[in-house]
Each structure stands twice: as C-alpha cells, then as structure tokens.
C-alpha cells in the first residue's frame, strides 16, 4: 500500500515524529489474524506479506508491501477491533509504529491530511476489490496471469526485446499463495508458459516476454497502474 505522493511526506512525518521505531527479523509476524487491532505500521524498509487463512488452512496472500507502505490501516476510524489478516516479514524490515487512537487523533488535528488519507484508502480498497474479482472470476489460470501482470506493474523493469524483469524473488509456493491455489498447479502453469516462451524464470526471478498475451487471456481492462498492483 504505497502512499500517494501528495500526502506521503506528511504521513511519513507523523509516524517518524510520534511513532516508535522497530526492527523486525525475517520470518517474524508483526500481527496475527484474530488479534486485537491496536497499532498502525509505516514500513521504512524491508518486505512484508499480508495474508489470510481459510477454514481449510489454505493461505491467501492479499498483498506484498515494501518501503513507504502502511499496514494495519483497516482498523482506522471504524469499530474493527481485531486484525482480519496476518503480517509476516519476508525480508529484514524497519518500521514506525503508532497506536490506532494516536493516528486517528493526529489526523483529526489536520483535516486536509485526513481527507487526502481517506481518498488514498479508497483507492487501496478499489485495488483489492479488483484483485479479488480476478481471483474469483478468471479461474486458476486467470488468477496466475493477473498476478503476473500486477507483479510486472509493481516490480517490473524493462529489459531487452520488450521483456519485463520482475525484480522480486518469489518461490512457487509464494506465487501459489498469491493465486489461492496449490504449488503443484502453479508449477504446471508456469512450466506451460515457459514452454510457449511467454515467460522464463531463474532462481525465483521471473521475466515476462509477452505481457500482451497474459492480458488478452484474461480480457484485461487496462486498469490504472495505481489499481493494478500487488502491494
């Protein structure tokens, strides 16, 4: 959830001035699904996944957040008192922590910032609704293709021959969690894409050679880039 430029510095300043600075090691959990939601976190560095677990134990990764993102924001200005998701550290991270009540009070003191913050939050809601729509309506293959498109928009770097290198290392299990399916199915679909030279992958890094093919297969609506992202 990367903050929009026009409010980034002001929100960042609130966390740095009033929050508590913490360091968290890889593999640790920042908060757990079902715990009381007491704090909001601003990520200064590192990578953190936000996920939910189904009744059958299957994990769905909702998003992968990097620097200049906020997590735990869902409880702000509402009666939600429990975390609906789990935040797990994928890479060593540093964060600023503010209590929910403190951030609410600080935003109330700055109405202009609060209005912009709420506009940004609505954009984030649209992003997640769009992704969940793709997961539900496009089937397993469509879920993978839309996830690859979102990864390219978030972490993609242009390389030769109009290819896009996704500069973020992911295991097949992590990709499966993003697509709400099994690692075995992801293995088969990725290998099929590689066989047809749509993608290549090496040591967890994916390069997309034919992004338009993926878009055509899911009848991509070419949503704004701020919506079609994985963070």
PDB file of C-alpha atoms in Angstrom:
ATOM      1  CA  UNK A   1       0.000   0.000   0.000  1.00  0.00           C
ATOM      2  CA  UNK A   2       2.251   2.746  -1.172  1.00  0.00           C
ATOM      3  CA  UNK A   3       1.146   6.224  -0.177  1.00  0.00           C
ATOM      4  CA  UNK A   4       0.247   8.740  -2.874  1.00  0.00           C
ATOM      5  CA  UNK A   5       2.904  11.413  -3.418  1.00  0.00           C
ATOM      6  CA  UNK A   6       0.816  14.395  -2.359  1.00  0.00           C
ATOM      7  CA  UNK A   7       0.407  13.176   1.208  1.00  0.00           C
ATOM      8  CA  UNK A   8       3.404  10.896   1.564  1.00  0.00           C
ATOM      9  CA  UNK A   9       5.734  13.324   3.311  1.00  0.00           C
ATOM     10  CA  UNK A  10       3.077  14.491   5.784  1.00  0.00           C
ATOM     11  CA  UNK A  11       2.007  10.982   6.733  1.00  0.00           C
ATOM     12  CA  UNK A  12       5.621   9.831   6.944  1.00  0.00           C
ATOM     13  CA  UNK A  13       6.393  12.771   9.227  1.00  0.00           C
ATOM     14  CA  UNK A  14       3.556  11.815  11.577  1.00  0.00           C
ATOM     15  CA  UNK A  15       4.971   8.320  12.013  1.00  0.00           C
ATOM     16  CA  UNK A  16       8.575   9.462  12.383  1.00  0.00           C
ATOM     17  CA  UNK A  17       7.749  12.220  14.855  1.00  0.00           C
ATOM     18  CA  UNK A  18       5.203  10.421  17.016  1.00  0.00           C
ATOM     19  CA  UNK A  19       5.790   6.711  16.368  1.00  0.00           C
ATOM     20  CA  UNK A  20       8.142   4.102  17.818  1.00  0.00           C
ATOM     21  CA  UNK A  21      10.944   2.793  15.573  1.00  0.00           C
ATOM     22  CA  UNK A  22      11.344  -1.012  15.492  1.00  0.00           C
ATOM     23  CA  UNK A  23      13.408  -3.604  13.616  1.00  0.00           C
ATOM     24  CA  UNK A  24      11.910  -6.989  12.742  1.00  0.00           C
ATOM     25  CA  UNK A  25      13.788 -10.064  11.516  1.00  0.00           C
ATOM     26  CA  UNK A  26      12.806 -12.237   8.556  1.00  0.00           C
ATOM     27  CA  UNK A  27      10.141 -14.810   9.391  1.00  0.00           C
ATOM     28  CA  UNK A  28       8.640 -12.935  12.331  1.00  0.00           C
ATOM     29  CA  UNK A  29       4.980 -11.957  12.500  1.00  0.00           C
ATOM     30  CA  UNK A  30       4.096  -8.317  13.124  1.00  0.00           C
ATOM     31  CA  UNK A  31       0.471  -9.050  13.886  1.00  0.00           C
ATOM     32  CA  UNK A  32      -1.749 -12.105  13.630  1.00  0.00           C
ATOM     33  CA  UNK A  33      -5.203 -12.643  12.218  1.00  0.00           C
ATOM     34  CA  UNK A  34      -7.689 -12.553  15.097  1.00  0.00           C
ATOM     35  CA  UNK A  35      -5.532 -10.439  17.429  1.00  0.00           C
ATOM     36  CA  UNK A  36      -6.805  -7.133  18.754  1.00  0.00           C
ATOM     37  CA  UNK A  37      -6.034  -4.339  16.284  1.00  0.00           C
ATOM     38  CA  UNK A  38      -4.231  -1.710  18.312  1.00  0.00           C
ATOM     39  CA  UNK A  39      -1.489  -0.309  16.071  1.00  0.00           C
ATOM     40  CA  UNK A  40      -0.766   1.019  12.563  1.00  0.00           C
ATOM     41  CA  UNK A  41       2.636   0.475  10.909  1.00  0.00           C
ATOM     42  CA  UNK A  42       4.633   2.507   8.409  1.00  0.00           C
ATOM     43  CA  UNK A  43       7.287   0.433   6.578  1.00  0.00           C
ATOM     44  CA  UNK A  44      10.588   2.253   6.203  1.00  0.00           C
ATOM     45  CA  UNK A  45      12.499  -0.672   4.699  1.00  0.00           C
ATOM     46  CA  UNK A  46      12.024  -4.368   4.020  1.00  0.00           C
ATOM     47  CA  UNK A  47       9.224  -6.540   2.598  1.00  0.00           C
ATOM     48  CA  UNK A  48       6.112  -7.751   4.447  1.00  0.00           C
ATOM     49  CA  UNK A  49       3.329 -10.043   3.232  1.00  0.00           C
ATOM     50  CA  UNK A  50      -0.284  -9.606   4.286  1.00  0.00           C
ATOM     51  CA  UNK A  51      -2.300 -12.823   4.237  1.00  0.00           C
ATOM     52  CA  UNK A  52      -5.443 -14.591   5.373  1.00  0.00           C
ATOM     53  CA  UNK A  53      -6.033 -18.254   6.135  1.00  0.00           C
ATOM     54  CA  UNK A  54      -9.152 -20.163   5.115  1.00  0.00           C
ATOM     55  CA  UNK A  55     -11.008 -22.615   7.321  1.00  0.00           C
ATOM     56  CA  UNK A  56      -9.215 -25.443   5.493  1.00  0.00           C
ATOM     57  CA  UNK A  57      -5.818 -23.956   6.302  1.00  0.00           C
ATOM     58  CA  UNK A  58      -5.089 -22.627   2.797  1.00  0.00           C
ATOM     59  CA  UNK A  59      -3.187 -19.335   2.836  1.00  0.00           C
ATOM     60  CA  UNK A  60      -4.111 -16.427   0.570  1.00  0.00           C
ATOM     61  CA  UNK A  61      -1.550 -13.644   0.276  1.00  0.00           C
ATOM     62  CA  UNK A  62      -3.506 -10.422  -0.118  1.00  0.00           C
ATOM     63  CA  UNK A  63      -0.529  -8.205  -0.919  1.00  0.00           C
ATOM     64  CA  UNK A  64       3.238  -7.831  -0.585  1.00  0.00           C
ATOM     65  CA  UNK A  65       4.270  -4.490   0.906  1.00  0.00           C
ATOM     66  CA  UNK A  66       7.597  -2.710   0.586  1.00  0.00           C
ATOM     67  CA  UNK A  67       9.053   0.626   1.755  1.00  0.00           C
ATOM     68  CA  UNK A  68       6.712   3.610   2.127  1.00  0.00           C
ATOM     69  CA  UNK A  69       3.664   1.416   2.728  1.00  0.00           C
ATOM     70  CA  UNK A  70       1.233   1.333   5.629  1.00  0.00           C
ATOM     71  CA  UNK A  71      -0.152  -1.879   7.126  1.00  0.00           C
ATOM     72  CA  UNK A  72      -2.843  -2.408   9.737  1.00  0.00           C
ATOM     73  CA  UNK A  73      -4.734   0.612   8.415  1.00  0.00           C
ATOM     74  CA  UNK A  74      -8.020  -1.285   8.080  1.00  0.00           C
ATOM     75  CA  UNK A  75      -8.967  -0.616  11.691  1.00  0.00           C
ATOM     76  CA  UNK A  76      -8.618   3.162  11.420  1.00  0.00           C
ATOM     77  CA  UNK A  77     -11.797   5.183  12.106  1.00  0.00           C
ATOM     78  CA  UNK A  78     -14.017   2.128  12.453  1.00  0.00           C
ATOM     79  CA  UNK A  79     -15.196  -0.312  15.084  1.00  0.00           C
ATOM     80  CA  UNK A  80     -12.983  -3.136  13.875  1.00  0.00           C
ATOM     81  CA  UNK A  81     -11.127  -4.326  16.956  1.00  0.00           C
ATOM     82  CA  UNK A  82      -9.466  -7.471  15.575  1.00  0.00           C
ATOM     83  CA  UNK A  83      -6.942  -7.917  12.767  1.00  0.00           C
ATOM     84  CA  UNK A  84      -8.505  -9.644   9.771  1.00  0.00           C
ATOM     85  CA  UNK A  85      -5.080 -10.572   8.358  1.00  0.00           C
ATOM     86  CA  UNK A  86      -1.577 -11.685   9.338  1.00  0.00           C
ATOM     87  CA  UNK A  87       1.565  -9.668   8.566  1.00  0.00           C
ATOM     88  CA  UNK A  88       4.741 -11.730   8.037  1.00  0.00           C
ATOM     89  CA  UNK A  89       8.226 -10.336   7.434  1.00  0.00           C
ATOM     90  CA  UNK A  90       9.740 -11.664   4.180  1.00  0.00           C
ATOM     91  CA  UNK A  91      12.939  -9.606   4.430  1.00  0.00           C
ATOM     92  CA  UNK A  92      14.502  -7.869   7.493  1.00  0.00           C
ATOM     93  CA  UNK A  93      12.388  -4.749   7.982  1.00  0.00           C
ATOM     94  CA  UNK A  94      12.301  -1.464   9.869  1.00  0.00           C
ATOM     95  CA  UNK A  95       9.020   0.184  10.779  1.00  0.00           C
ATOM     96  CA  UNK A  96       7.467   3.049  12.694  1.00  0.00           C
ATOM     97  CA  UNK A  97       4.545   2.088  14.927  1.00  0.00           C
ATOM     98  CA  UNK A  98       1.674   4.311  16.048  1.00  0.00           C
ATOM     99  CA  UNK A  99      -1.316   3.300  18.113  1.00  0.00           C
ATOM    100  CA  UNK A 100      -4.591   3.411  16.230  1.00  0.00           C
ATOM    101  CA  UNK A 101      -6.003   6.037  18.587  1.00  0.00           C
ATOM    102  CA  UNK A 102      -2.902   8.227  18.285  1.00  0.00           C
ATOM    103  CA  UNK A 103      -3.024   8.256  14.478  1.00  0.00           C
ATOM    104  CA  UNK A 104      -6.749   8.996  14.498  1.00  0.00           C
ATOM    105  CA  UNK A 105      -6.146  11.932  16.838  1.00  0.00           C
ATOM    106  CA  UNK A 106      -3.252  13.273  14.733  1.00  0.00           C
ATOM    107  CA  UNK A 107      -5.314  13.098  11.541  1.00  0.00           C
ATOM    108  CA  UNK A 108      -8.270  14.807  13.226  1.00  0.00           C
ATOM    109  CA  UNK A 109      -5.940  17.701  14.044  1.00  0.00           C
ATOM    110  CA  UNK A 110      -5.055  18.015  10.329  1.00  0.00           C
ATOM    111  CA  UNK A 111      -8.342  17.747   8.386  1.00  0.00           C
ATOM    112  CA  UNK A 112      -6.719  18.329   4.991  1.00  0.00           C
ATOM    113  CA  UNK A 113      -4.317  15.441   5.509  1.00  0.00           C
ATOM    114  CA  UNK A 114      -7.132  13.240   6.811  1.00  0.00           C
ATOM    115  CA  UNK A 115      -9.260  13.879   3.700  1.00  0.00           C
ATOM    116  CA  UNK A 116      -6.363  13.004   1.409  1.00  0.00           C
ATOM    117  CA  UNK A 117      -5.599   9.938   3.519  1.00  0.00           C
ATOM    118  CA  UNK A 118      -9.192   8.720   3.157  1.00  0.00           C
ATOM    119  CA  UNK A 119      -9.060   9.279  -0.617  1.00  0.00           C
ATOM    120  CA  UNK A 120      -5.906   7.184  -0.768  1.00  0.00           C
ATOM    121  CA  UNK A 121      -7.551   4.488   1.365  1.00  0.00           C
ATOM    122  CA  UNK A 122     -10.468   4.318  -1.057  1.00  0.00           C
ATOM    123  CA  UNK A 123      -8.019   3.793  -3.932  1.00  0.00           C
ATOM    124  CA  UNK A 124      -6.476   0.919  -1.979  1.00  0.00           C
ATOM    125  CA  UNK A 125      -9.920  -0.625  -1.479  1.00  0.00           C
ATOM    126  CA  UNK A 126     -10.530  -0.485  -5.224  1.00  0.00           C
ATOM    127  CA  UNK A 127      -7.161  -2.180  -5.790  1.00  0.00           C
ATOM    128  CA  UNK A 128      -8.024  -5.104  -3.533  1.00  0.00           C
ATOM    129  CA  UNK A 129     -11.566  -5.436  -4.904  1.00  0.00           C
ATOM    130  CA  UNK A 130     -10.115  -5.630  -8.408  1.00  0.00           C
ATOM    131  CA  UNK A 131      -7.671  -8.352  -7.431  1.00  0.00           C
ATOM    132  CA  UNK A 132     -10.264 -10.441  -5.593  1.00  0.00           C
ATOM    133  CA  UNK A 133     -12.558 -10.114  -8.625  1.00  0.00           C
ATOM    134  CA  UNK A 134      -9.837 -11.580 -10.841  1.00  0.00           C
ATOM    135  CA  UNK A 135      -9.225 -14.446  -8.424  1.00  0.00           C
ATOM    136  CA  UNK A 136     -12.912 -15.328  -8.331  1.00  0.00           C
ATOM    137  CA  UNK A 137     -13.959 -14.783 -11.959  1.00  0.00           C
ATOM    138  CA  UNK A 138     -10.929 -15.813 -14.024  1.00  0.00           C
ATOM    139  CA  UNK A 139     -10.210 -19.276 -12.634  1.00  0.00           C
ATOM    140  CA  UNK A 140      -6.799 -20.597 -11.584  1.00  0.00           C
ATOM    141  CA  UNK A 141      -5.061 -19.720 -14.846  1.00  0.00           C
ATOM    142  CA  UNK A 142      -6.553 -16.238 -14.842  1.00  0.00           C
ATOM    143  CA  UNK A 143      -5.524 -15.773 -11.217  1.00  0.00           C
ATOM    144  CA  UNK A 144      -1.911 -16.533 -12.158  1.00  0.00           C
ATOM    145  CA  UNK A 145      -1.968 -14.329 -15.251  1.00  0.00           C
ATOM    146  CA  UNK A 146      -3.467 -11.342 -13.390  1.00  0.00           C
ATOM    147  CA  UNK A 147      -0.955 -11.845 -10.576  1.00  0.00           C
ATOM    148  CA  UNK A 148       1.942 -11.797 -13.061  1.00  0.00           C
ATOM    149  CA  UNK A 149       0.539  -8.610 -14.612  1.00  0.00           C
ATOM    150  CA  UNK A 150       0.273  -6.969 -11.182  1.00  0.00           C
ATOM    151  CA  UNK A 151       3.800  -8.082 -10.266  1.00  0.00           C
ATOM    152  CA  UNK A 152       5.085  -6.543 -13.501  1.00  0.00           C
ATOM    153  CA  UNK A 153       3.354  -3.245 -12.688  1.00  0.00           C
ATOM    154  CA  UNK A 154       4.751  -3.240  -9.140  1.00  0.00           C
ATOM    155  CA  UNK A 155       8.262  -4.656  -9.514  1.00  0.00           C
ATOM    156  CA  UNK A 156       8.777  -4.831 -13.285  1.00  0.00           C
ATOM    157  CA  UNK A 157      11.836  -3.405 -15.036  1.00  0.00           C
ATOM    158  CA  UNK A 158      12.049  -3.162 -18.853  1.00  0.00           C
ATOM    159  CA  UNK A 159      14.814  -5.274 -20.394  1.00  0.00           C
ATOM    160  CA  UNK A 160      15.799  -6.143 -23.964  1.00  0.00           C
ATOM    161  CA  UNK A 161      13.289  -7.281 -26.578  1.00  0.00           C
ATOM    162  CA  UNK A 162      10.386  -5.557 -24.784  1.00  0.00           C
ATOM    163  CA  UNK A 163      10.543  -8.083 -21.953  1.00  0.00           C
ATOM    164  CA  UNK A 164       9.842  -7.217 -18.318  1.00  0.00           C
ATOM    165  CA  UNK A 165      12.025  -8.484 -15.489  1.00  0.00           C
ATOM    166  CA  UNK A 166      10.167  -8.821 -12.173  1.00  0.00           C
ATOM    167  CA  UNK A 167      12.769  -7.625  -9.698  1.00  0.00           C
ATOM    168  CA  UNK A 168      11.353  -9.512  -6.745  1.00  0.00           C
ATOM    169  CA  UNK A 169      12.243 -13.078  -5.837  1.00  0.00           C
ATOM    170  CA  UNK A 170       9.313 -15.417  -5.230  1.00  0.00           C
ATOM    171  CA  UNK A 171       9.074 -19.142  -4.633  1.00  0.00           C
ATOM    172  CA  UNK A 172       6.375 -21.127  -6.390  1.00  0.00           C
ATOM    173  CA  UNK A 173       4.681 -21.586  -3.024  1.00  0.00           C
ATOM    174  CA  UNK A 174       4.544 -17.813  -2.539  1.00  0.00           C
ATOM    175  CA  UNK A 175       3.092 -17.380  -6.034  1.00  0.00           C
ATOM    176  CA  UNK A 176       0.535 -20.082  -5.240  1.00  0.00           C
ATOM    177  CA  UNK A 177      -0.488 -18.203  -2.096  1.00  0.00           C
ATOM    178  CA  UNK A 178      -0.974 -15.056  -4.173  1.00  0.00           C
ATOM    179  CA  UNK A 179      -3.245 -17.032  -6.507  1.00  0.00           C
ATOM    180  CA  UNK A 180      -5.150 -19.004  -3.839  1.00  0.00           C
ATOM    181  CA  UNK A 181      -4.175 -22.325  -5.379  1.00  0.00           C
ATOM    182  CA  UNK A 182      -1.691 -25.174  -4.907  1.00  0.00           C
ATOM    183  CA  UNK A 183       2.037 -25.100  -5.591  1.00  0.00           C
ATOM    184  CA  UNK A 184       1.670 -28.129  -7.889  1.00  0.00           C
ATOM    185  CA  UNK A 185      -0.839 -26.321 -10.109  1.00  0.00           C
ATOM    186  CA  UNK A 186       1.362 -23.212 -10.233  1.00  0.00           C
ATOM    187  CA  UNK A 187       4.328 -25.387 -11.217  1.00  0.00           C
ATOM    188  CA  UNK A 188       2.383 -26.817 -14.160  1.00  0.00           C
ATOM    189  CA  UNK A 189       1.070 -23.451 -15.348  1.00  0.00           C
ATOM    190  CA  UNK A 190       4.456 -21.716 -15.066  1.00  0.00           C
ATOM    191  CA  UNK A 191       6.154 -24.525 -16.956  1.00  0.00           C
ATOM    192  CA  UNK A 192       3.489 -24.304 -19.667  1.00  0.00           C
ATOM    193  CA  UNK A 193       4.086 -20.544 -20.007  1.00  0.00           C
ATOM    194  CA  UNK A 194       7.827 -21.188 -20.190  1.00  0.00           C
ATOM    195  CA  UNK A 195       7.320 -23.894 -22.845  1.00  0.00           C
ATOM    196  CA  UNK A 196       5.466 -21.366 -25.014  1.00  0.00           C
ATOM    197  CA  UNK A 197       8.122 -18.691 -24.351  1.00  0.00           C
ATOM    198  CA  UNK A 198       5.687 -16.365 -22.589  1.00  0.00           C
ATOM    199  CA  UNK A 199       7.944 -16.231 -19.529  1.00  0.00           C
ATOM    200  CA  UNK A 200      11.264 -17.511 -18.277  1.00  0.00           C
ATOM    201  CA  UNK A 201      12.323 -17.914 -14.673  1.00  0.00           C
ATOM    202  CA  UNK A 202      15.589 -18.404 -12.865  1.00  0.00           C
ATOM    203  CA  UNK A 203      16.179 -18.816  -9.128  1.00  0.00           C
ATOM    204  CA  UNK A 204      12.846 -17.277  -8.201  1.00  0.00           C
ATOM    205  CA  UNK A 205      13.044 -14.348 -10.624  1.00  0.00           C
ATOM    206  CA  UNK A 206      10.521 -14.189 -13.485  1.00  0.00           C
ATOM    207  CA  UNK A 207      10.918 -12.414 -16.818  1.00  0.00           C
ATOM    208  CA  UNK A 208       7.775 -11.828 -18.860  1.00  0.00           C
ATOM    209  CA  UNK A 209       8.394 -11.896 -22.624  1.00  0.00           C
ATOM    210  CA  UNK A 210       4.814 -11.481 -23.847  1.00  0.00           C
ATOM    211  CA  UNK A 211       2.793  -9.357 -21.424  1.00  0.00           C
ATOM    212  CA  UNK A 212       0.084  -8.751 -24.020  1.00  0.00           C
ATOM    213  CA  UNK A 213      -0.618 -12.493 -24.229  1.00  0.00           C
ATOM    214  CA  UNK A 214      -1.378 -12.556 -20.494  1.00  0.00           C
ATOM    215  CA  UNK A 215      -3.631  -9.506 -20.827  1.00  0.00           C
ATOM    216  CA  UNK A 216      -5.505 -10.958 -23.788  1.00  0.00           C
ATOM    217  CA  UNK A 217      -6.124 -14.257 -21.997  1.00  0.00           C
ATOM    218  CA  UNK A 218      -7.966 -12.548 -19.131  1.00  0.00           C
ATOM    219  CA  UNK A 219      -9.578  -9.792 -21.227  1.00  0.00           C
ATOM    220  CA  UNK A 220      -7.548  -7.238 -19.272  1.00  0.00           C
ATOM    221  CA  UNK A 221      -9.413  -3.962 -18.764  1.00  0.00           C
ATOM    222  CA  UNK A 222      -6.155  -1.964 -18.516  1.00  0.00           C
ATOM    223  CA  UNK A 223      -6.976  -0.551 -15.111  1.00  0.00           C
ATOM    224  CA  UNK A 224      -4.898   2.443 -13.922  1.00  0.00           C
ATOM    225  CA  UNK A 225      -1.467   1.379 -12.710  1.00  0.00           C
ATOM    226  CA  UNK A 226      -2.244   2.549  -9.160  1.00  0.00           C
ATOM    227  CA  UNK A 227      -5.048  -0.053  -9.098  1.00  0.00           C
ATOM    228  CA  UNK A 228      -3.333  -2.949 -10.906  1.00  0.00           C
ATOM    229  CA  UNK A 229      -0.619  -3.638  -8.330  1.00  0.00           C
ATOM    230  CA  UNK A 230       0.276  -6.356  -5.837  1.00  0.00           C
ATOM    231  CA  UNK A 231       1.196  -4.091  -2.899  1.00  0.00           C
TER     232      UNK A 231
END
